[in-house]
Short mmCIF file of C-alpha atoms and ligand atoms in Angstrom, two decimals:
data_model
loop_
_atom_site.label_atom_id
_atom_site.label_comp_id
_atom_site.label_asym_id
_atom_site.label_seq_id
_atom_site.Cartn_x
_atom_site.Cartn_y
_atom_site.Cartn_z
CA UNK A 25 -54.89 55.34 -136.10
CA UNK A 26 -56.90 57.12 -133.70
CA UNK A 27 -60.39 55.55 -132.27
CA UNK A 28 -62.93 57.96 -130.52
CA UNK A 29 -66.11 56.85 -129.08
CA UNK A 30 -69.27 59.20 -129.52
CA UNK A 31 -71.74 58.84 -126.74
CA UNK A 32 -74.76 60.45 -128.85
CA UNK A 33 -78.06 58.62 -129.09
CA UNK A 34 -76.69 56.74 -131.61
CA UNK A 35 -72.82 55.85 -130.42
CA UNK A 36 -70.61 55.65 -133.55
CA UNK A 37 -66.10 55.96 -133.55
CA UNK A 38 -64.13 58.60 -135.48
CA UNK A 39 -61.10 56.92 -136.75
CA UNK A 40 -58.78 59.47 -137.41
CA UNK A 41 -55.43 58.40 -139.12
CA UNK A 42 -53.15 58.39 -142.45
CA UNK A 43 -54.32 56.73 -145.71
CA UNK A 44 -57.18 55.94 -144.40
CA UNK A 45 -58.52 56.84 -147.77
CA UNK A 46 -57.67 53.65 -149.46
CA UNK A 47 -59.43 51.37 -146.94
CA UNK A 48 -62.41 53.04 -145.98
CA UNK A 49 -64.40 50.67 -147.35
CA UNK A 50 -62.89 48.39 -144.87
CA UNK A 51 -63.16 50.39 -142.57
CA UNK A 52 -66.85 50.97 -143.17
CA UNK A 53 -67.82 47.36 -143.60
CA UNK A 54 -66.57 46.66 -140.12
CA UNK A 55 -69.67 48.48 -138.70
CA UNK A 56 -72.20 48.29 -141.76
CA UNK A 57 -72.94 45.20 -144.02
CA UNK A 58 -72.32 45.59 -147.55
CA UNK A 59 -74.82 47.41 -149.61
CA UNK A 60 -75.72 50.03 -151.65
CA UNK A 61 -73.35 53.04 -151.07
CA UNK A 62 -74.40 56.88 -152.44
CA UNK A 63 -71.23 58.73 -152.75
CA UNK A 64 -72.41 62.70 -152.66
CA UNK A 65 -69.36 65.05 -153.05
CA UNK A 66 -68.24 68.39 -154.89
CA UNK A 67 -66.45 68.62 -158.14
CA UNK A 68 -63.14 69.45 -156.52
CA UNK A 69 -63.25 66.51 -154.19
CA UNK A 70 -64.48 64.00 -156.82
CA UNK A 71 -61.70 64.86 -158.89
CA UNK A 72 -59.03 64.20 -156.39
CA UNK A 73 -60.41 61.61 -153.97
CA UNK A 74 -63.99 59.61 -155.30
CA UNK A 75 -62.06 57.10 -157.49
CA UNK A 76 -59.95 55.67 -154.40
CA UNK A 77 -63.30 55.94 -152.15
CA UNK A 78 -65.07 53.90 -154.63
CA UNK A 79 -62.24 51.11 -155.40
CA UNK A 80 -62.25 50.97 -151.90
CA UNK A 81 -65.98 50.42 -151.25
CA UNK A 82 -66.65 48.03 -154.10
CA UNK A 83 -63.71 45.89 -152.80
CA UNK A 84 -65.67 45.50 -149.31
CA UNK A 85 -68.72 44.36 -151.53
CA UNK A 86 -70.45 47.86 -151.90
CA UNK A 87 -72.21 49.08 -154.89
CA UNK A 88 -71.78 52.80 -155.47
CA UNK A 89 -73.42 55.16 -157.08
CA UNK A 90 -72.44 58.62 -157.40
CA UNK A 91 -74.37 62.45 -156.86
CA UNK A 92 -71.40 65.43 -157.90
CA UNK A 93 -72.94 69.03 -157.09
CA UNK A 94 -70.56 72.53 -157.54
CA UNK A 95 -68.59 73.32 -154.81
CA UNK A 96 -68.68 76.05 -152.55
CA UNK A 97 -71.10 77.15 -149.78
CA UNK A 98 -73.56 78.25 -152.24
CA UNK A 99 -74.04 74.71 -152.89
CA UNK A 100 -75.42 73.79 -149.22
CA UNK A 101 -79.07 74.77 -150.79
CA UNK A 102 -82.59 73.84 -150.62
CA UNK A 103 -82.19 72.65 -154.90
CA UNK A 104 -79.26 70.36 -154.40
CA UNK A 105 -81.13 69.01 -151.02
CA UNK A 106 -84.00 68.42 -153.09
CA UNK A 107 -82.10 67.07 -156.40
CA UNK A 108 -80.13 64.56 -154.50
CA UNK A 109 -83.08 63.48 -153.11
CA UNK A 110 -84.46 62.81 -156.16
CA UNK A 111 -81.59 61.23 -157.04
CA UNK A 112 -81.92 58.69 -154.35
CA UNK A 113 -85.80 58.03 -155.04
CA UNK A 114 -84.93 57.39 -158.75
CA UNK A 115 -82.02 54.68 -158.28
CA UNK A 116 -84.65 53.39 -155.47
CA UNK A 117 -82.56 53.16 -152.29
CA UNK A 118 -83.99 52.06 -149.37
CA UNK A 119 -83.41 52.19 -145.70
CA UNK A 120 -80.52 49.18 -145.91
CA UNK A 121 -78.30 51.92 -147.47
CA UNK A 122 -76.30 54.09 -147.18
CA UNK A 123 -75.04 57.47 -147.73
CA UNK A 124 -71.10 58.83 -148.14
CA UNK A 125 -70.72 62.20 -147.64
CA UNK A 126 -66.99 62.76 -148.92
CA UNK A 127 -65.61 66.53 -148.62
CA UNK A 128 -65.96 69.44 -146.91
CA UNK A 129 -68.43 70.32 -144.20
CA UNK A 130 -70.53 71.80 -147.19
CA UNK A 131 -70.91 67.90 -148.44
CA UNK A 132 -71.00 66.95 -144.89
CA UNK A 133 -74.17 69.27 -144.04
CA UNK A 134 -76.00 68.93 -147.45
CA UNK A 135 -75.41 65.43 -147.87
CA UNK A 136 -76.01 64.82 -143.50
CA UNK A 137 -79.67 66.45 -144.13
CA UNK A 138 -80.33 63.93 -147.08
CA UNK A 139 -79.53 61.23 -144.96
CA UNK A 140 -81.60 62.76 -141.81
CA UNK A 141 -85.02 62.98 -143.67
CA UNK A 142 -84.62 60.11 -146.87
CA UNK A 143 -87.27 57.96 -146.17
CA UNK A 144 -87.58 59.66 -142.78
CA UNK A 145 -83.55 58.84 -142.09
CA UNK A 146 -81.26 56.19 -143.49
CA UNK A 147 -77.43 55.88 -142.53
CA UNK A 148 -74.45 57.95 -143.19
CA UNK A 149 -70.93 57.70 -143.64
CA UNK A 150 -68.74 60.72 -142.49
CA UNK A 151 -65.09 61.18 -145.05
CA UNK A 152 -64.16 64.72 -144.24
CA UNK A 153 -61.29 65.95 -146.55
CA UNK A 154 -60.87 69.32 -145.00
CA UNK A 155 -58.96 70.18 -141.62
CA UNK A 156 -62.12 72.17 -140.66
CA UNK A 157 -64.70 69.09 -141.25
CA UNK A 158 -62.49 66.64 -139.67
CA UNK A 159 -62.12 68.78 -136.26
CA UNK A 160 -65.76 69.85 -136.01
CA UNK A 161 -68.43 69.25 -138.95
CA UNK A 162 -68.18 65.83 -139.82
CA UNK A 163 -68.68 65.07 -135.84
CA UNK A 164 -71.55 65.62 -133.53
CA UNK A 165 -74.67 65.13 -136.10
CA UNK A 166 -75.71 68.54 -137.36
CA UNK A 167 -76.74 68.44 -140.45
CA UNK A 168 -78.58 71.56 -142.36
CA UNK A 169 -78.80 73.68 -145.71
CA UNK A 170 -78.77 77.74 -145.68
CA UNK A 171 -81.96 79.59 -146.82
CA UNK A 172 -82.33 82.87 -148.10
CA UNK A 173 -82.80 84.08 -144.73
CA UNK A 174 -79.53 82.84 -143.59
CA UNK A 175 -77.47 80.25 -142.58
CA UNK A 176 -78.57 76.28 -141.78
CA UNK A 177 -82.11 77.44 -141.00
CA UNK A 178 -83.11 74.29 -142.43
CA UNK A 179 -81.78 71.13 -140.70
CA UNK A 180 -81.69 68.21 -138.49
CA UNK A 181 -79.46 66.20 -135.78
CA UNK A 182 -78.72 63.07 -137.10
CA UNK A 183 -75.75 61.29 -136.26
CA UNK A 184 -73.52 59.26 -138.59
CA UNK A 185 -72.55 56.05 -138.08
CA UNK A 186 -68.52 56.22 -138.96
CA UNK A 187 -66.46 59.09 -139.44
CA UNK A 188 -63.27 58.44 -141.20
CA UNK A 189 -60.90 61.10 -141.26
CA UNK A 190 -57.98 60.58 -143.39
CA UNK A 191 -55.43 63.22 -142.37
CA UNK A 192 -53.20 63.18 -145.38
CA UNK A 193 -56.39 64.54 -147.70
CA UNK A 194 -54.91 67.92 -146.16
CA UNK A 195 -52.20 67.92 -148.28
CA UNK A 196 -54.26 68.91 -151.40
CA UNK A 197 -56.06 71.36 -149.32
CA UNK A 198 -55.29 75.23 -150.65
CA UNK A 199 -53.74 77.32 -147.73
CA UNK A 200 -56.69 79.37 -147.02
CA UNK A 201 -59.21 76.58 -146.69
CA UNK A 202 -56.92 74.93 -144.33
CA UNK A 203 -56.63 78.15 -142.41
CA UNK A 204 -60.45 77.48 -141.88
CA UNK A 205 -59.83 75.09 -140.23
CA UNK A 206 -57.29 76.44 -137.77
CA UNK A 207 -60.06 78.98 -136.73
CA UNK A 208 -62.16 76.19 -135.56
CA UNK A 209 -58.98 74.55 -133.56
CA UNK A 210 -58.61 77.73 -132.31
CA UNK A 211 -62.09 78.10 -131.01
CA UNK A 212 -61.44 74.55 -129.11
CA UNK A 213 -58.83 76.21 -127.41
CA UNK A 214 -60.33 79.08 -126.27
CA UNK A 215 -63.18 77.34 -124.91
CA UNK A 216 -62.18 74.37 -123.10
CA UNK A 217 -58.46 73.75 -123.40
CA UNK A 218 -55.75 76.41 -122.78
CA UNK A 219 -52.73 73.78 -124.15
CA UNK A 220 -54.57 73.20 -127.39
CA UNK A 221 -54.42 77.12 -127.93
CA UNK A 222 -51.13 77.27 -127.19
CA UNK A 223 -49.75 74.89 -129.92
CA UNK A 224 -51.73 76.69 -132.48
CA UNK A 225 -49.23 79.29 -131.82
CA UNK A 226 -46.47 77.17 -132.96
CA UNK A 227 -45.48 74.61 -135.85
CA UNK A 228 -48.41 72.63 -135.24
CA UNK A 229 -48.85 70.96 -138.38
CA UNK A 230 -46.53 68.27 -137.96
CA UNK A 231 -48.88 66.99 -135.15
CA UNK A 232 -51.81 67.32 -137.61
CA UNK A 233 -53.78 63.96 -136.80
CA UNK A 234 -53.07 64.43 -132.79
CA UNK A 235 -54.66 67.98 -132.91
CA UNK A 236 -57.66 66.34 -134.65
CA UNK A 237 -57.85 63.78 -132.17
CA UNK A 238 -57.82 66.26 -129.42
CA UNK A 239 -60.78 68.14 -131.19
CA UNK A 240 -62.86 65.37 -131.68
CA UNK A 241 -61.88 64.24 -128.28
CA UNK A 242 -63.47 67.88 -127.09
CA UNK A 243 -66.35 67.47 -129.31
CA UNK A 244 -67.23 64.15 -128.47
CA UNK A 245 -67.36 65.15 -124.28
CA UNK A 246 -69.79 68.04 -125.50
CA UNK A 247 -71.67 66.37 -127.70
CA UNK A 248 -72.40 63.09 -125.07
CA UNK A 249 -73.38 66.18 -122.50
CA UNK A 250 -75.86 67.88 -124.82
CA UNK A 251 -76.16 66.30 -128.51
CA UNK A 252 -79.34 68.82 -128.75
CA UNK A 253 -77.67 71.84 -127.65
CA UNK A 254 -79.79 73.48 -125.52
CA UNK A 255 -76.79 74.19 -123.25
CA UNK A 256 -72.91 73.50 -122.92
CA UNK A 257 -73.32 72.44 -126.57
CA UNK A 258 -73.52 76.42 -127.47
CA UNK A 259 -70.21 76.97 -126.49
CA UNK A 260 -69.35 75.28 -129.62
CA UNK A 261 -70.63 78.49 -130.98
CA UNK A 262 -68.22 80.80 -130.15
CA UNK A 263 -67.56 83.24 -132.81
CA UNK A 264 -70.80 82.00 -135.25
CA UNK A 265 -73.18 84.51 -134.30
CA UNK A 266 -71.51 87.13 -135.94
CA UNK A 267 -69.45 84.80 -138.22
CA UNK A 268 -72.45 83.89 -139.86
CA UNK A 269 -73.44 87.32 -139.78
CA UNK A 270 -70.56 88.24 -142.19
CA UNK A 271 -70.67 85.36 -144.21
CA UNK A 272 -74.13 85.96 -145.28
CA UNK A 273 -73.10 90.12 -145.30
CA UNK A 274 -70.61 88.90 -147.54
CA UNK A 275 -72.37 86.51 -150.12
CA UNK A 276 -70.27 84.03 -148.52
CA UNK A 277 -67.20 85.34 -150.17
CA UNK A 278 -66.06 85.19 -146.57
CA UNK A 279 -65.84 81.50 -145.62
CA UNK A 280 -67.24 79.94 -142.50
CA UNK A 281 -63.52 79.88 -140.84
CA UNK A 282 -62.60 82.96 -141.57
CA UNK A 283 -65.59 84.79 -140.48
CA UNK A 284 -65.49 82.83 -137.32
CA UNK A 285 -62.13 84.20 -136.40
CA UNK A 286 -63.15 87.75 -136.98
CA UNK A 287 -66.02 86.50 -134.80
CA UNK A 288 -64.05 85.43 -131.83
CA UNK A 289 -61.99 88.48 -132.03
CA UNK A 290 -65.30 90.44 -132.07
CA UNK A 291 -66.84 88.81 -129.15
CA UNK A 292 -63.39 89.01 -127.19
CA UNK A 293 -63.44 92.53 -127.35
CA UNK A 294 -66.78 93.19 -126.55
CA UNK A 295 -66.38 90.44 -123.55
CA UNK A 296 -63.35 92.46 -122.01
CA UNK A 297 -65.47 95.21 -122.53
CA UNK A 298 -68.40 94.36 -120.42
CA UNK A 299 -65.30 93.01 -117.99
CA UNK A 300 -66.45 89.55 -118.73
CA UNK A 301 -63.26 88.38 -119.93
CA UNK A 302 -59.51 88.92 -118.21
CA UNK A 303 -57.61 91.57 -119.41
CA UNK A 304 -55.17 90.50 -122.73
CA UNK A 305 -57.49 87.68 -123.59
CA UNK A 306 -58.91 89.55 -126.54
CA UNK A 307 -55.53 90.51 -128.04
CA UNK A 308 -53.93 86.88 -126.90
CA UNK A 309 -56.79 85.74 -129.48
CA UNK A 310 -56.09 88.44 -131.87
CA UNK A 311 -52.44 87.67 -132.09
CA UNK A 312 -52.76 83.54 -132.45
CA UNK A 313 -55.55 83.94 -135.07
CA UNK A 314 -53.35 86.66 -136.87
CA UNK A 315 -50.18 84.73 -136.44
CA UNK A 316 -52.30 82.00 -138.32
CA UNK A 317 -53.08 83.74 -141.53
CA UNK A 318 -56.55 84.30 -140.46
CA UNK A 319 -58.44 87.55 -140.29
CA UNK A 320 -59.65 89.53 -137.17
CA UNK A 321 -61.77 92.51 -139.03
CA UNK A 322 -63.45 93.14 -141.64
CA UNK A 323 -65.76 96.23 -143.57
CA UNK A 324 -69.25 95.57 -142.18
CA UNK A 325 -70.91 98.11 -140.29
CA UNK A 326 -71.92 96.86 -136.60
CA UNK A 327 -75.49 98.14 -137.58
CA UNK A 328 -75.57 95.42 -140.76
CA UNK A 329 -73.88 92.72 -138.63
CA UNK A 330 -76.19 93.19 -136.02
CA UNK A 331 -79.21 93.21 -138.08
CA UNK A 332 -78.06 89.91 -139.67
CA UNK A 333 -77.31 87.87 -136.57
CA UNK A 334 -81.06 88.58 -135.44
CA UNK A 335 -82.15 85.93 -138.20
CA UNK A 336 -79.67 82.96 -136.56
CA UNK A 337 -81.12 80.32 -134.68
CA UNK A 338 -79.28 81.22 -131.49
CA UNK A 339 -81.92 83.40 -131.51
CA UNK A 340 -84.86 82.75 -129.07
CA UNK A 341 -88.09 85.27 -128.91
CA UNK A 342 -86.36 88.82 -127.40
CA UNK A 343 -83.37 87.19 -126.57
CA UNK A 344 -80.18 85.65 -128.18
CA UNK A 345 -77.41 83.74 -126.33
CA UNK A 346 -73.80 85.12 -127.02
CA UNK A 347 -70.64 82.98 -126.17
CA UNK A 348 -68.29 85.20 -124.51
CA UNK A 349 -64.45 84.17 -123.47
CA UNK A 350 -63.62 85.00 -119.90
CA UNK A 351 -60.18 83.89 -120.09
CA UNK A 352 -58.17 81.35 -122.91
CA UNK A 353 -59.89 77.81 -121.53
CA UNK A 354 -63.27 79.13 -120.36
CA UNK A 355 -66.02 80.76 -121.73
CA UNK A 356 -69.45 81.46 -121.01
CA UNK A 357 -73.00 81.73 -122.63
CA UNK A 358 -74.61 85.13 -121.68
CA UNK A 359 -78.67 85.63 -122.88
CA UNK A 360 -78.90 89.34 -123.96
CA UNK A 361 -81.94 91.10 -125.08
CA UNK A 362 -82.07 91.31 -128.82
CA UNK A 363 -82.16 95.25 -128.34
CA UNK A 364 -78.72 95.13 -127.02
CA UNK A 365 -77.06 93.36 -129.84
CA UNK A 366 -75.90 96.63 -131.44
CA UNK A 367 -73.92 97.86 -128.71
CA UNK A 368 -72.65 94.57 -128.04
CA UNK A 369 -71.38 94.01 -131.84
CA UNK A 370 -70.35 98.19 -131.75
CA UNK A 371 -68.15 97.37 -128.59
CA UNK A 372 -66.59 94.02 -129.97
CA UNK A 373 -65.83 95.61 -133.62
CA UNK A 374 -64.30 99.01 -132.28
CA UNK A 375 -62.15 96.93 -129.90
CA UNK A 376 -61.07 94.63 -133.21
CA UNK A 377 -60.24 97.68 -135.75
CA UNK A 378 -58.46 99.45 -132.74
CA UNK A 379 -56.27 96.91 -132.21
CA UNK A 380 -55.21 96.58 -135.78
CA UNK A 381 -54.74 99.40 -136.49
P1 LIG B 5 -66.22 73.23 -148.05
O1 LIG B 5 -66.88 71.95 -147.83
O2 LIG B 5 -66.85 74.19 -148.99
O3 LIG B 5 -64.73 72.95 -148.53
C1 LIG B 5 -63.92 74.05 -148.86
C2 LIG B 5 -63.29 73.90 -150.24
O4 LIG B 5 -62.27 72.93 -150.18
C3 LIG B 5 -64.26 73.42 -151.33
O5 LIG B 5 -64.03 74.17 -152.49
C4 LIG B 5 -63.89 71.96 -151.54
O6 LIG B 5 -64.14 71.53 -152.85
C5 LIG B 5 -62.42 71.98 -151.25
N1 LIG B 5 -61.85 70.73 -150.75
C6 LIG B 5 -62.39 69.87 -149.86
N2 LIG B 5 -61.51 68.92 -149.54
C7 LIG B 5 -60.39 69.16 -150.27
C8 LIG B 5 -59.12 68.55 -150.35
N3 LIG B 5 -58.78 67.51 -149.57
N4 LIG B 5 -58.21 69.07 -151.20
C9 LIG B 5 -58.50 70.16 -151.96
N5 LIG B 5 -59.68 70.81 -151.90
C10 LIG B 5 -60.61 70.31 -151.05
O7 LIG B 5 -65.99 74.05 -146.69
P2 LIG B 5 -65.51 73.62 -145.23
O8 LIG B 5 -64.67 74.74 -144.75
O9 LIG B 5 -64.97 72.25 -145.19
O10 LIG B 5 -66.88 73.60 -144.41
C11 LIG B 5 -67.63 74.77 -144.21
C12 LIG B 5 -69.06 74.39 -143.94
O11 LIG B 5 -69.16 73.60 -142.77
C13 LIG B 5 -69.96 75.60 -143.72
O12 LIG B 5 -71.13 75.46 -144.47
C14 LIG B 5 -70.27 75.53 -142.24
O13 LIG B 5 -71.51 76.10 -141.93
C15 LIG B 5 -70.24 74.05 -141.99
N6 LIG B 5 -70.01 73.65 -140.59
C16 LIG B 5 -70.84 72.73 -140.06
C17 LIG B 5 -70.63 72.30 -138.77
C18 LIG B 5 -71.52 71.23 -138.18
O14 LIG B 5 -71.39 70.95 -137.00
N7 LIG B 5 -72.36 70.59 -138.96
C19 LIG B 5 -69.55 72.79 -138.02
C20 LIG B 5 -68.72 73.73 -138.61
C21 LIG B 5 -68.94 74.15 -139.91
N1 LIG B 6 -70.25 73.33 -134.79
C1 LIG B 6 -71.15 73.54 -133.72
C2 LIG B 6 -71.75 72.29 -133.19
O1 LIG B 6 -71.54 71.20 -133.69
O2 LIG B 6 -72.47 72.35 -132.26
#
């Protein structure tokens, strides 16, 4: 097993290992004194993993109780926020307790911004079960629901206090939400770290809980730099500005890993473009998130991409702050006026649908 050290305001470990599952409990009890435990997961995720989580909690002297909401994006909203909040008020748990947040980063955000404004914030407990919450959403203490308007608009920072990642939950995971997950291992690499990129282009998966590790390891630096991310923190949002832009084009049929690697693509394009970023790098990108099953276009116009990205929160007054790759390892954050998003998005999805075709 794994141990990394978050340096946030409040420090906490990530324990990243196999069957950790069956002792989190354990686990959890090392750093929090038995209580009252919330469990808050989806359907899918109850089904295969709540029953273990629970054994293992009550063992360590915990007393569970249990909120199950549909799963799927649509889910991360305002009435399941509010209903699980009710939830707590009505079984009367107090600031000695504690919330689980077992699944996906959907559970991970919705169940995060319970835990952030409860009783004006009580503690969590981090159990991602897909390979995209255990490398980035479970870690780092973001925590929000989408609004009509568009995605995690409503939200706080609020940091867990154990994340237990149990790399073996992968193995139920269907292909294309695991492939989610590469897209946000991808986006590691293409920020910071040039070997992590690399062995996405091979048979990583055998090396599953060390490419976590090395995630979380990235994370964790980024986060103990700027938890509130008013700078180097933003780099951890390459891709999003028009990923979220298609997944709320989309209905979220597109999901949040997907539309991130059409994303990156986008804004490697558009970054070699403006000759911000080396020669190759946007088809190096291309190629690895291709040669992972993941997609690098898609049918939205740049006018209706553009238009949606203007409601994110990367958003400031006239401007917005793009992350833009200037080679595999580095990238940087460039402040555009608003008015220039179009041609920005117009360069970065003619360069994409070129190159595929
Ligand atoms: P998700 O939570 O919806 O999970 C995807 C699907 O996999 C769901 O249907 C779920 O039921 C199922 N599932 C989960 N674990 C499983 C398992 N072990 N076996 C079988 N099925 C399983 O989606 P996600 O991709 O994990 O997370 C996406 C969300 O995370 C988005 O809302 C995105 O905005 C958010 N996010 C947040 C941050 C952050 O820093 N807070 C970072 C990245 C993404
Ligand atoms: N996933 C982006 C962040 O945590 O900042």
């Amino acid at each position: 097993m794994e141990k990394i050290r978050v340096k946030a305001s409040s420090e906490y470990d990530v324990l990243v290992g196999r069957g950790l599952i069956d002792i989190c409990g354990e686990l959890v009890g090392k750093v929090i004194k038995p209580c009252r435990a919330a469990l808050i997961t989806d359907d899918t995720v109850d089904g295969l993993y709540a029953a273990r989580v629970e054994k293992s909690f009550e063992k360590s002297g915990f007393k569970c109780i249990k909120f199950v909401f549909p799963h799927g994006e649509s889910s991360k909203s305002f009435a399941n926020y509010e209903e699980i909040l009710e939830f707590l008020a009505e079984n009367k748990f107090t600031r000695s307790d504690i919330i689980v947040a077992l699944g996906g980063g959907v559970t991970g955000d919705l169940a995060g911004f319970c835990a952030a404004s409860f009783l004006r914030g009580v503690r969590f407990v981090q159990i991602p079960t897909t390979f995209l919450a255990a490398v980035d959403s479970s870690v780092g203490g973001k925590t929000a629901v989408n609004l009509k308007a568009g995605k995690n608009l409503a939200g706080a920072f609020h940091q867990p206090a154990l994340v237990v990642c149990d790399t073996d939950t992968f193995n139920t995971l269907p292909e294309e939400v695991f492939a989610d997950g590469v897209a946000e291992t991808v986006k590691y690499g293409v920020i910071t770290d040039k070997k992590l990129f690399e062995t996405m282009q091979g048979n990583f998966k055998a090396d599953i809980e060390k490419i976590v590790a090395a995630c979380v390891k990235i994370k964790a630096q980024i986060v103990a730099n700027d938890e509130f991310d008013t700078g180097e923190r933003m780099l951890l949002n390459l891709g999003h500005t028009i990923g979220h832009a298609i997944e709320k084009c989309s209905d979220f049929k597109i999901t949040h890993g997907h539309a991130v690697a059409i994303g990156m693509a986008v804004a490697a394009f558009a970054a070699e473009k403006e000759g911000i970023a080396e020669r190759g790098t946007a088809a190096e990108i291309t190629d690895t998130l291709i040669k992972c099953g993941l997609p690098t276009t898609c049918g939205y116009k740049s006018a209706e991409l553009a238009e949606s990205a203007l409601s994110d929160k990367k958003r400031s007054g006239g401007e917005i702050t793009l992350v833009l790759p200037e080679r595999i390892g580095k990238c940087c954050l460039k402040k555009i006026k608003t008015d220039s998003l179009l041609s920005f998005v117009s360069e970065g999805i003619e360069g994409a649908n070129k190159y595929n075709t």
